[in-house]
C-alpha positions as YAML, in Angstrom:
chain: A
units: angstrom
residues:
- id: 1
  name: UNK
  ca: [1.96, -32.95, 16.70]
- id: 2
  name: UNK
  ca: [5.13, -31.58, 15.22]
- id: 3
  name: UNK
  ca: [5.17, -28.15, 13.62]
- id: 4
  name: UNK
  ca: [5.03, -28.78, 9.87]
- id: 5
  name: UNK
  ca: [5.84, -25.22, 8.77]
- id: 6
  name: UNK
  ca: [9.18, -24.84, 7.05]
- id: 7
  name: UNK
  ca: [11.13, -21.61, 7.17]
- id: 8
  name: UNK
  ca: [12.93, -20.44, 4.05]
- id: 9
  name: UNK
  ca: [16.60, -19.88, 5.01]
- id: 10
  name: UNK
  ca: [16.79, -16.68, 2.97]
- id: 11
  name: UNK
  ca: [13.74, -15.26, 4.75]
- id: 12
  name: UNK
  ca: [15.26, -16.15, 8.11]
- id: 13
  name: UNK
  ca: [18.51, -14.37, 7.20]
- id: 14
  name: UNK
  ca: [16.64, -11.29, 5.95]
- id: 15
  name: UNK
  ca: [14.54, -11.23, 9.13]
- id: 16
  name: UNK
  ca: [17.68, -11.45, 11.30]
- id: 17
  name: UNK
  ca: [19.32, -8.63, 9.33]
- id: 18
  name: UNK
  ca: [16.17, -6.51, 9.64]
- id: 19
  name: UNK
  ca: [15.97, -7.09, 13.40]
- id: 20
  name: UNK
  ca: [19.65, -6.14, 13.71]
- id: 21
  name: UNK
  ca: [19.04, -2.90, 11.78]
- id: 22
  name: UNK
  ca: [16.04, -2.08, 13.96]
- id: 23
  name: UNK
  ca: [18.12, -2.65, 17.09]
- id: 24
  name: UNK
  ca: [20.81, -0.34, 15.72]
- id: 25
  name: UNK
  ca: [18.21, 2.34, 14.91]
- id: 26
  name: UNK
  ca: [17.33, 2.50, 18.58]
- id: 27
  name: UNK
  ca: [20.52, 4.50, 19.12]
- id: 28
  name: UNK
  ca: [19.59, 7.20, 16.55]
- id: 29
  name: UNK
  ca: [17.68, 10.26, 17.83]
- id: 30
  name: UNK
  ca: [14.14, 10.47, 16.46]
- id: 31
  name: UNK
  ca: [14.66, 13.80, 14.63]
- id: 32
  name: UNK
  ca: [17.73, 12.45, 12.85]
- id: 33
  name: UNK
  ca: [15.88, 9.26, 12.01]
- id: 34
  name: UNK
  ca: [12.97, 11.22, 10.48]
- id: 35
  name: UNK
  ca: [15.38, 13.38, 8.48]
- id: 36
  name: UNK
  ca: [16.96, 10.22, 7.11]
- id: 37
  name: UNK
  ca: [13.54, 8.85, 6.12]
- id: 38
  name: UNK
  ca: [12.66, 12.10, 4.32]
- id: 39
  name: UNK
  ca: [16.00, 12.03, 2.49]
- id: 40
  name: UNK
  ca: [15.25, 8.53, 1.24]
- id: 41
  name: UNK
  ca: [11.75, 9.54, 0.14]
- id: 42
  name: UNK
  ca: [13.07, 12.67, -1.60]
- id: 43
  name: UNK
  ca: [15.53, 10.52, -3.54]
- id: 44
  name: UNK
  ca: [12.69, 8.38, -4.89]
- id: 45
  name: UNK
  ca: [9.65, 10.68, -5.14]
- id: 46
  name: UNK
  ca: [9.49, 14.25, -6.37]
- id: 47
  name: UNK
  ca: [7.77, 16.77, -4.08]
- id: 48
  name: UNK
  ca: [6.42, 18.75, -7.02]
- id: 49
  name: UNK
  ca: [3.56, 17.79, -9.28]
- id: 50
  name: UNK
  ca: [4.12, 17.43, -13.02]
- id: 51
  name: UNK
  ca: [1.11, 19.06, -14.72]
- id: 52
  name: UNK
  ca: [2.15, 17.66, -18.12]
- id: 53
  name: UNK
  ca: [1.24, 14.10, -17.08]
- id: 54
  name: UNK
  ca: [-2.17, 13.01, -18.39]
- id: 55
  name: UNK
  ca: [-4.93, 12.47, -15.85]
- id: 56
  name: UNK
  ca: [-7.28, 10.53, -18.13]
- id: 57
  name: UNK
  ca: [-5.34, 7.35, -18.76]
- id: 58
  name: UNK
  ca: [-6.56, 3.93, -19.83]
- id: 59
  name: UNK
  ca: [-6.12, 2.69, -16.27]
- id: 60
  name: UNK
  ca: [-8.28, 5.54, -14.96]
- id: 61
  name: UNK
  ca: [-11.09, 4.73, -17.38]
- id: 62
  name: UNK
  ca: [-10.94, 0.96, -16.80]
- id: 63
  name: UNK
  ca: [-10.99, 1.30, -13.01]
- id: 64
  name: UNK
  ca: [-13.66, 4.00, -13.11]
- id: 65
  name: UNK
  ca: [-15.98, 2.02, -15.37]
- id: 66
  name: UNK
  ca: [-15.39, -1.20, -13.40]
- id: 67
  name: UNK
  ca: [-16.17, 0.35, -10.02]
- id: 68
  name: UNK
  ca: [-19.08, 2.30, -11.50]
- id: 69
  name: UNK
  ca: [-20.67, -0.91, -12.76]
- id: 70
  name: UNK
  ca: [-19.88, -2.66, -9.48]
- id: 71
  name: UNK
  ca: [-21.55, 0.12, -7.49]
- id: 72
  name: UNK
  ca: [-24.59, 0.08, -9.77]
- id: 73
  name: UNK
  ca: [-24.88, -3.70, -9.44]
- id: 74
  name: UNK
  ca: [-24.66, -3.68, -5.64]
- id: 75
  name: UNK
  ca: [-27.06, -0.75, -5.44]
- id: 76
  name: UNK
  ca: [-29.56, -2.55, -7.67]
- id: 77
  name: UNK
  ca: [-29.30, -5.74, -5.64]
- id: 78
  name: UNK
  ca: [-29.92, -3.87, -2.40]
- id: 79
  name: UNK
  ca: [-33.03, -2.18, -3.81]
- id: 80
  name: UNK
  ca: [-34.72, -5.60, -3.90]
- id: 81
  name: UNK
  ca: [-34.29, -6.08, -0.17]
- id: 82
  name: UNK
  ca: [-37.39, -5.73, 1.96]
- id: 83
  name: UNK
  ca: [-35.40, -4.26, 4.84]
- id: 84
  name: UNK
  ca: [-33.34, -1.62, 3.14]
- id: 85
  name: UNK
  ca: [-30.10, -0.61, 4.73]
...
């Protein structure tokens, strides 16, 4: 049986480039490599917290209510078991 999976050429090129970069990183000392990673992270994410941002957002309430109902439902279902966990 022939292998029917097809490889996207762009994915193959990206994988080859990634493997080449990984091979090149083998020459970099670990401390220098970690410093480079932290520099990249610092460029994207701030290390300080912004206390002016709201904590109670719509997403917070929707996720909280959803998981609260889910927990209550599962808990109720498990109370009907004869062998409780």
